[in-house]
Short mmCIF file of C-alpha atoms and ligand atoms in Angstrom, two decimals:
data_model
loop_
_atom_site.label_atom_id
_atom_site.label_comp_id
_atom_site.label_asym_id
_atom_site.label_seq_id
_atom_site.Cartn_x
_atom_site.Cartn_y
_atom_site.Cartn_z
CA MET W 100 0.00 0.00 0.00
CA SER W 101 1.15 3.57 -0.65
CA GLN W 102 0.81 6.26 2.02
CA LEU W 103 -1.99 7.72 -0.07
CA THR W 104 -5.34 6.14 0.73
CA ASP W 105 -8.46 8.12 -0.10
CA PRO W 106 -11.67 8.37 1.98
CA PHE W 107 -13.16 5.42 0.06
CA GLY W 108 -10.22 3.16 0.89
CA ARG W 109 -8.70 3.36 -2.59
CA ASP W 110 -4.91 3.19 -2.65
CA ILE W 111 -3.47 5.90 -4.92
CA SER W 112 -0.49 4.37 -6.67
CA TYR W 113 -0.72 5.88 -10.14
CA LEU W 114 0.05 9.44 -11.23
CA ARG W 115 -0.58 10.85 -14.68
CA VAL W 116 1.35 14.00 -15.45
CA SER W 117 0.46 16.37 -18.25
CA VAL W 118 3.84 17.91 -19.09
CA THR W 119 2.40 20.42 -21.57
CA ASP W 120 -1.05 21.49 -22.75
CA ARG W 121 0.32 22.06 -26.27
CA CYS W 122 0.12 19.66 -29.17
CA ASP W 123 1.18 19.30 -32.79
CA PHE W 124 -2.28 17.86 -33.64
CA ARG W 125 -5.77 19.30 -33.21
CA CYS W 126 -7.93 16.16 -32.88
CA VAL W 127 -11.56 17.10 -33.41
CA TYR W 128 -12.85 15.49 -30.20
CA CYS W 129 -10.04 16.94 -28.09
CA MET W 130 -9.30 20.52 -29.19
CA SER W 131 -10.75 23.32 -31.21
CA GLU W 132 -8.65 24.43 -34.16
CA ASN W 133 -7.75 27.74 -32.53
CA MET W 134 -6.79 26.71 -29.06
CA THR W 135 -5.52 29.22 -26.56
CA PHE W 136 -2.67 27.64 -24.67
CA LEU W 137 -1.21 28.57 -21.31
CA PRO W 138 1.49 31.23 -21.29
CA LYS W 139 4.82 29.40 -21.16
CA ALA W 140 5.71 31.32 -17.98
CA ASP W 141 2.90 29.51 -16.12
CA LEU W 142 4.38 26.07 -16.73
CA LEU W 143 6.30 24.19 -14.10
CA SER W 144 9.94 23.82 -15.04
CA LEU W 145 11.30 20.33 -15.70
CA GLU W 146 13.06 20.51 -12.31
CA GLU W 147 9.77 21.38 -10.60
CA LEU W 148 7.98 18.54 -12.38
CA ASP W 149 10.74 16.23 -11.19
CA ARG W 150 10.34 17.45 -7.58
CA LEU W 151 6.59 16.94 -7.71
CA CYS W 152 6.81 13.47 -9.26
CA SER W 153 9.52 12.49 -6.78
CA SER W 154 7.30 13.63 -3.89
CA PHE W 155 4.51 11.38 -5.14
CA ILE W 156 6.98 8.51 -5.47
CA ASP W 157 8.19 9.12 -1.91
CA LEU W 158 4.55 8.84 -0.84
CA GLY W 159 4.27 5.46 -2.54
CA VAL W 160 3.18 6.12 -6.13
CA LYS W 161 4.46 3.19 -8.20
CA ARG W 162 3.45 4.07 -11.73
CA LEU W 163 3.94 7.31 -13.57
CA ARG W 164 2.54 8.20 -16.98
CA LEU W 165 3.64 11.29 -18.88
CA THR W 166 0.97 12.72 -21.12
CA GLY W 167 -0.30 16.06 -22.39
CA GLY W 168 -1.17 17.73 -24.79
CA GLU W 169 1.55 15.92 -26.64
CA PRO W 170 4.29 15.07 -24.14
CA LEU W 171 6.99 14.78 -26.81
CA VAL W 172 6.55 18.41 -27.90
CA ARG W 173 7.66 19.61 -24.42
CA LYS W 174 11.17 21.00 -24.89
CA ASN W 175 13.90 18.83 -23.36
CA LEU W 176 11.43 16.25 -22.11
CA MET W 177 14.18 13.61 -22.22
CA VAL W 178 15.93 15.47 -19.39
CA LEU W 179 12.89 14.81 -17.19
CA VAL W 180 12.58 11.20 -18.37
CA GLU W 181 16.24 10.56 -17.59
CA ALA W 182 15.91 12.21 -14.16
CA LEU W 183 12.82 10.16 -13.29
CA SER W 184 14.50 6.96 -14.40
CA ARG W 185 16.61 7.08 -11.21
CA HIS W 186 13.50 5.95 -9.32
CA LEU W 187 13.23 2.93 -11.61
CA LYS W 188 16.80 2.01 -10.75
CA THR W 189 16.10 2.12 -7.01
CA GLY W 190 12.88 0.15 -7.47
CA ALA W 191 10.78 2.90 -5.82
CA LEU W 192 9.03 3.37 -9.16
CA GLU W 193 7.77 0.27 -10.96
CA GLU W 194 6.83 1.83 -14.26
CA LEU W 195 7.53 5.00 -16.21
CA THR W 196 5.42 5.29 -19.31
CA LEU W 197 3.96 7.69 -21.84
CA THR W 198 0.82 8.35 -23.85
CA THR W 199 1.65 9.94 -27.18
CA ASN W 200 0.22 10.68 -30.60
CA GLY W 201 3.35 9.07 -32.03
CA SER W 202 4.33 11.97 -34.27
CA GLN W 203 7.79 12.41 -32.69
CA LEU W 204 8.59 8.83 -31.83
CA THR W 205 11.13 8.30 -34.60
CA LYS W 206 13.17 10.97 -32.85
CA TYR W 207 12.74 9.84 -29.25
CA ALA W 208 12.01 6.08 -29.15
CA ALA W 209 15.63 5.05 -28.58
CA ASP W 210 16.10 7.58 -25.74
CA LEU W 211 12.87 6.49 -24.09
CA ALA W 212 13.99 2.86 -24.18
CA ARG W 213 17.42 3.79 -22.82
CA HIS W 214 15.79 5.55 -19.86
CA GLY W 215 13.75 2.50 -18.90
CA VAL W 216 10.43 3.09 -20.67
CA LYS W 217 9.18 -0.40 -21.48
CA ARG W 218 5.73 0.25 -22.86
CA ILE W 219 3.84 3.20 -24.27
CA ASN W 220 0.35 3.99 -25.51
CA VAL W 221 -0.01 5.46 -28.97
CA SER W 222 -3.32 7.09 -29.85
CA LEU W 223 -4.43 6.25 -33.38
CA ASP W 224 -8.04 6.34 -34.55
CA THR W 225 -7.80 5.27 -38.20
CA LEU W 226 -5.46 3.62 -40.71
CA GLU W 227 -6.71 5.72 -43.62
CA ALA W 228 -4.41 8.68 -44.31
CA ALA W 229 -7.12 11.13 -45.41
CA LYS W 230 -9.37 10.24 -42.49
CA PHE W 231 -6.41 10.52 -40.14
CA ARG W 232 -5.79 14.04 -41.42
CA ALA W 233 -9.48 14.89 -40.99
CA ILE W 234 -9.59 13.62 -37.39
CA THR W 235 -6.27 15.12 -36.25
CA ARG W 236 -6.56 18.19 -38.55
CA TRP W 237 -2.73 18.47 -38.68
CA GLY W 238 -1.40 14.93 -38.40
CA ASP W 239 0.49 12.72 -40.87
CA LEU W 240 -0.36 9.02 -40.61
CA ALA W 241 2.89 7.81 -42.20
CA LYS W 242 4.95 9.62 -39.55
CA VAL W 243 2.96 8.01 -36.78
CA GLN W 244 3.34 4.58 -38.34
CA ASP W 245 7.10 5.13 -38.62
CA GLY W 246 7.09 6.21 -34.98
CA ILE W 247 5.32 3.04 -33.88
CA LYS W 248 7.86 0.99 -35.80
CA ALA W 249 10.74 2.92 -34.19
CA ALA W 250 9.33 2.25 -30.72
CA GLN W 251 8.96 -1.45 -31.44
CA ASP W 252 12.48 -1.60 -32.90
CA ALA W 253 13.75 -0.01 -29.68
CA GLY W 254 12.11 -2.85 -27.72
CA ILE W 255 9.17 -0.82 -26.37
CA ALA W 256 5.79 -2.58 -26.23
CA VAL W 257 3.15 -0.44 -27.94
CA LYS W 258 -0.55 -0.41 -27.15
CA ILE W 259 -2.84 1.36 -29.58
CA ASN W 260 -5.69 3.47 -28.17
CA ALA W 261 -8.51 4.48 -30.48
CA VAL W 262 -11.45 6.71 -29.69
CA ALA W 263 -14.61 5.15 -31.14
CA LEU W 264 -16.29 7.76 -33.33
CA LYS W 265 -19.74 7.19 -34.75
CA GLY W 266 -19.71 6.94 -38.55
CA VAL W 267 -16.02 7.94 -38.67
CA ASN W 268 -13.94 4.91 -37.69
CA GLN W 269 -16.88 2.78 -36.56
CA PHE W 270 -16.73 0.36 -39.49
CA GLU W 271 -12.94 0.25 -39.57
CA ILE W 272 -12.58 -1.11 -36.06
CA PRO W 273 -12.33 -4.81 -37.05
CA ASP W 274 -9.54 -3.99 -39.54
CA MET W 275 -7.71 -1.95 -36.92
CA ILE W 276 -7.91 -4.84 -34.48
CA ARG W 277 -6.47 -7.23 -37.09
CA TRP W 278 -3.70 -4.77 -37.89
CA ALA W 279 -2.72 -4.05 -34.26
CA HIS W 280 -2.80 -7.70 -33.23
CA GLY W 281 -0.90 -8.66 -36.39
CA GLU W 282 1.86 -6.27 -35.33
CA GLY W 283 1.94 -7.67 -31.79
CA MET W 284 0.15 -4.72 -30.15
CA ASP W 285 -2.74 -4.62 -27.71
CA PHE W 286 -5.67 -2.50 -28.89
CA THR W 287 -7.99 -0.47 -26.67
CA LEU W 288 -11.17 1.37 -27.61
CA ILE W 289 -12.21 4.52 -25.73
CA GLU W 290 -15.59 6.19 -25.59
CA THR W 291 -15.64 9.94 -26.23
CA MET W 292 -15.91 12.00 -23.07
CA PRO W 293 -17.60 15.40 -22.79
CA LEU W 294 -14.55 17.50 -21.93
CA GLY W 295 -14.01 21.02 -23.22
CA ASP W 296 -15.58 23.04 -25.97
CA ILE W 297 -14.69 21.61 -29.40
CA GLU W 298 -16.76 23.41 -32.06
CA GLY W 299 -18.93 20.39 -32.72
CA ASP W 300 -21.79 18.28 -31.55
CA ARG W 301 -20.65 15.52 -29.22
CA THR W 302 -23.82 13.51 -29.59
CA ASP W 303 -22.79 13.13 -33.26
CA GLN W 304 -19.50 11.52 -32.20
CA TYR W 305 -20.62 9.40 -29.31
CA LEU W 306 -20.61 5.70 -30.04
CA PRO W 307 -21.33 3.47 -27.04
CA LEU W 308 -18.81 0.65 -26.80
CA SER W 309 -21.59 -1.73 -25.79
CA GLN W 310 -22.78 -1.36 -29.39
CA VAL W 311 -19.26 -1.74 -30.83
CA ARG W 312 -18.75 -4.86 -28.78
CA ALA W 313 -22.02 -6.36 -29.97
CA ASP W 314 -21.06 -5.62 -33.60
CA LEU W 315 -17.58 -7.13 -33.12
CA MET W 316 -19.14 -10.33 -31.88
CA ASP W 317 -20.57 -10.90 -35.38
CA GLU W 318 -16.99 -11.26 -36.61
CA PHE W 319 -14.90 -12.28 -33.65
CA THR W 320 -15.02 -14.54 -30.62
CA LEU W 321 -14.33 -12.40 -27.56
CA ASP W 322 -13.20 -14.23 -24.42
CA GLU W 323 -13.34 -12.33 -21.12
CA ILE W 324 -10.03 -12.33 -19.29
CA ALA W 325 -8.94 -11.13 -15.88
CA TYR W 326 -5.96 -9.17 -17.32
CA LYS W 327 -5.64 -5.76 -15.63
CA THR W 328 -3.10 -2.99 -16.05
CA GLY W 329 -4.32 -0.96 -13.09
CA GLY W 330 -6.32 1.20 -15.47
CA PRO W 331 -10.02 1.39 -16.24
CA ALA W 332 -9.87 -0.87 -19.33
CA ARG W 333 -11.62 -4.22 -19.32
CA TYR W 334 -9.95 -6.76 -21.55
CA VAL W 335 -10.97 -9.64 -23.75
CA THR W 336 -8.89 -11.82 -26.03
CA VAL W 337 -9.90 -12.08 -29.66
CA LYS W 338 -9.79 -15.75 -30.52
CA GLU W 339 -9.27 -15.21 -34.26
CA THR W 340 -6.21 -12.94 -33.82
CA GLY W 341 -4.88 -14.14 -30.48
CA GLY W 342 -4.53 -10.50 -29.37
CA ARG W 343 -5.86 -8.48 -26.47
CA LEU W 344 -8.68 -5.97 -26.85
CA GLY W 345 -9.58 -3.42 -24.17
CA PHE W 346 -12.67 -1.29 -23.64
CA ILE W 347 -12.66 1.98 -21.70
CA THR W 348 -16.26 2.95 -21.09
CA PRO W 349 -16.52 5.97 -18.82
CA LEU W 350 -20.06 6.73 -19.90
CA SER W 351 -21.81 3.42 -20.35
CA HIS W 352 -20.01 1.75 -17.47
CA ASN W 353 -18.81 3.56 -14.41
CA PHE W 354 -15.37 2.34 -13.30
CA CYS W 355 -14.75 4.77 -10.46
CA GLU W 356 -14.92 2.20 -7.66
CA SER W 357 -11.45 0.87 -8.49
CA CYS W 358 -9.84 4.22 -9.39
CA ASN W 359 -6.22 4.31 -8.21
CA ARG W 360 -5.06 7.49 -9.97
CA VAL W 361 -4.76 11.23 -9.80
CA ARG W 362 -3.74 13.72 -12.48
CA LEU W 363 -1.26 16.55 -12.37
CA THR W 364 -1.36 19.42 -14.87
CA CYS W 365 1.69 21.19 -16.27
CA THR W 366 0.98 24.15 -13.96
CA GLY W 367 0.95 22.01 -10.83
CA GLN W 368 -2.77 21.55 -10.31
CA LEU W 369 -3.74 18.16 -9.00
CA TYR W 370 -7.09 16.82 -10.20
CA MET W 371 -8.31 14.03 -8.00
CA CYS W 372 -10.93 12.98 -10.61
CA LEU W 373 -10.94 13.43 -14.39
CA GLY W 374 -14.67 14.10 -14.24
CA GLN W 375 -14.81 16.69 -11.46
CA ASP W 376 -13.67 20.30 -11.14
CA ASP W 377 -12.14 20.05 -7.67
CA MET W 378 -8.37 20.36 -7.67
CA ALA W 379 -5.47 21.22 -5.39
CA ASP W 380 -2.76 23.72 -6.28
CA LEU W 381 0.64 22.14 -5.67
CA ARG W 382 2.69 24.90 -7.29
CA ALA W 383 2.40 27.32 -4.34
CA PRO W 384 3.61 24.80 -1.71
CA LEU W 385 6.27 23.59 -4.15
CA ARG W 386 7.62 27.10 -4.62
CA ALA W 387 7.27 28.10 -0.98
CA SER W 388 10.32 26.13 0.11
CA ASP W 389 13.27 24.19 -1.25
CA GLY W 390 12.32 21.02 0.57
CA ASN W 391 9.39 18.77 -0.36
CA GLU W 392 7.63 18.59 3.05
CA LEU W 393 5.08 21.30 2.27
CA VAL W 394 4.14 19.83 -1.06
CA MET W 395 3.88 16.32 0.39
CA GLY W 396 1.47 17.70 3.01
CA ALA W 397 -0.58 19.32 0.23
CA ILE W 398 -0.67 16.02 -1.69
CA ARG W 399 -1.93 14.14 1.39
CA GLU W 400 -4.58 16.77 1.96
CA ALA W 401 -5.71 16.58 -1.68
CA ILE W 402 -6.03 12.78 -1.59
CA SER W 403 -8.21 13.10 1.51
CA ARG W 404 -10.79 14.82 -0.69
CA LYS W 405 -10.70 12.55 -3.74
CA PRO W 406 -14.34 12.29 -4.80
CA LYS W 407 -16.18 9.03 -5.14
CA GLY W 408 -16.67 9.35 -8.90
CA HIS W 409 -17.64 11.36 -11.94
CA ASP W 410 -21.01 12.12 -13.47
CA PHE W 411 -20.44 12.44 -17.19
CA ILE W 412 -23.51 12.47 -19.38
CA ILE W 413 -23.82 12.90 -23.15
CA ASP W 414 -27.33 13.12 -24.49
CA ARG W 415 -29.51 15.55 -26.38
CA ASP W 416 -30.43 17.44 -23.21
CA HIS W 417 -26.82 17.79 -22.11
CA ASN W 418 -25.15 18.76 -25.36
CA ARG W 419 -22.62 20.93 -23.60
CA PRO W 420 -19.27 19.86 -22.23
CA ALA W 421 -19.79 18.32 -18.80
CA LEU W 422 -16.58 20.09 -17.87
CA ALA W 423 -15.13 23.20 -19.50
CA ARG W 424 -11.63 21.78 -19.16
CA HIS W 425 -10.13 20.13 -22.24
CA MET W 426 -8.63 16.65 -22.06
CA SER W 427 -5.30 18.18 -23.10
CA VAL W 428 -5.13 19.92 -19.71
CA THR W 429 -5.42 16.80 -17.58
CA GLY W 430 -4.04 14.38 -20.15
CA GLY W 431 -6.91 11.89 -20.26
N1 SAM Z 693 -1.42 13.68 -27.20
C1 SAM Z 693 -1.34 12.40 -26.59
C2 SAM Z 693 -2.22 11.42 -27.31
O1 SAM Z 693 -3.05 11.81 -28.13
O2 SAM Z 693 -2.07 10.25 -27.02
C3 SAM Z 693 -1.64 12.38 -25.12
C4 SAM Z 693 -2.77 13.24 -24.62
S1 SAM Z 693 -4.39 12.84 -25.24
C5 SAM Z 693 -5.37 14.08 -24.45
C6 SAM Z 693 -4.73 11.34 -24.35
C7 SAM Z 693 -5.85 10.50 -24.89
O3 SAM Z 693 -7.07 11.18 -24.68
C8 SAM Z 693 -5.80 10.19 -26.37
O4 SAM Z 693 -5.88 8.79 -26.54
C9 SAM Z 693 -7.01 10.86 -26.93
O5 SAM Z 693 -7.55 10.14 -28.01
C10 SAM Z 693 -7.92 10.89 -25.75
N2 SAM Z 693 -8.95 11.93 -25.79
C11 SAM Z 693 -8.82 13.24 -26.02
N3 SAM Z 693 -10.01 13.89 -25.93
C12 SAM Z 693 -10.92 12.94 -25.63
C13 SAM Z 693 -12.33 12.95 -25.39
N4 SAM Z 693 -13.04 14.06 -25.43
N5 SAM Z 693 -12.92 11.76 -25.10
C14 SAM Z 693 -12.20 10.61 -25.04
N6 SAM Z 693 -10.90 10.54 -25.24
C15 SAM Z 693 -10.25 11.68 -25.54
FE1 SF4 Z 694 -3.21 16.34 -29.26
FE2 SF4 Z 694 -3.61 13.99 -28.11
FE3 SF4 Z 694 -5.50 15.92 -28.03
FE4 SF4 Z 694 -5.00 14.73 -30.32
S1 SF4 Z 694 -5.79 13.74 -28.48
S2 SF4 Z 694 -5.19 16.93 -30.01
S3 SF4 Z 694 -2.85 14.31 -30.20
S4 SF4 Z 694 -3.54 15.99 -27.10
#
């Protein structure tokens, strides 16, 4: 057990850190085309991010995931990754990992592997170049595919995450499963979540995974398995491909009861729940002294108010973001 147990008895052992709110893509479900980003002066420095992460590790956090925005567009991110890898060497940290859009992986895969990153998640919603451009607005599919290859060549296990989008990639999902499993990668489907204003109608995008799963069963045999990564995904194996398929269903199935995570933004705000507005500012206690005692006290206090769960809803009556905050702030 870590030293961080919330009021509902959940042990907090997993920290997700958004190292930047910026991104080189503008995915339609995540950002508007003209996003206003935080002034660079508001960001925590890499040293401050290291101090914060190390405080969480001292309190018993075992898994750390860097995310964003796009984590690999944060300048000198490898300096942070290398610094954090010291906790892997001591065994205090069990896993250091990353969620990325893959666009910069050809450049960084070897460094990530060298610093002890053993698996990463790459977000990819389609294998059709034109559709990929339409979803990401700015992305280049070939670059991402090269990035995935570079990660695998460096010995990093890749899991593909795809957001299920009604009428967009809905009918491509079986092909994507065959592709991912054929390349030795797990594949996880995510439901869209109502976070942030995006210039569009979310009820148009929302595709319940219960429906996807039912459709997949026309083509595949899905066997329930107990496999867990400490995250909210539920896994099955696909008999025909031999690969693993995960479902993350925040809307149609509530997974809060086993939530073991909290999320840190690049300005030092700690969100105890992705689906609630309550947060704790860790930047002030971090900057108030050179030691980490104050910030560790603030972390403990924050965990003592982790809420029981979220209340996301997407339907015709609630066609507004449930939260004004974009996913790129808290990193998903
Ligand atoms: N840029 C990186 C990436 O795309 O993997 C990391 C950050 S991104 C915010 C993390 C994940 O959140 C991605 O898999 C993305 O598809 C997902 N995401 C973004 N907005 C979402 C939304 N409104 N609903 C569900 N998933 C979303
Ligand atoms: Fe960028 Fe990831 Fe959001 Fe797409 S999902 S815009 S890649 S942060």
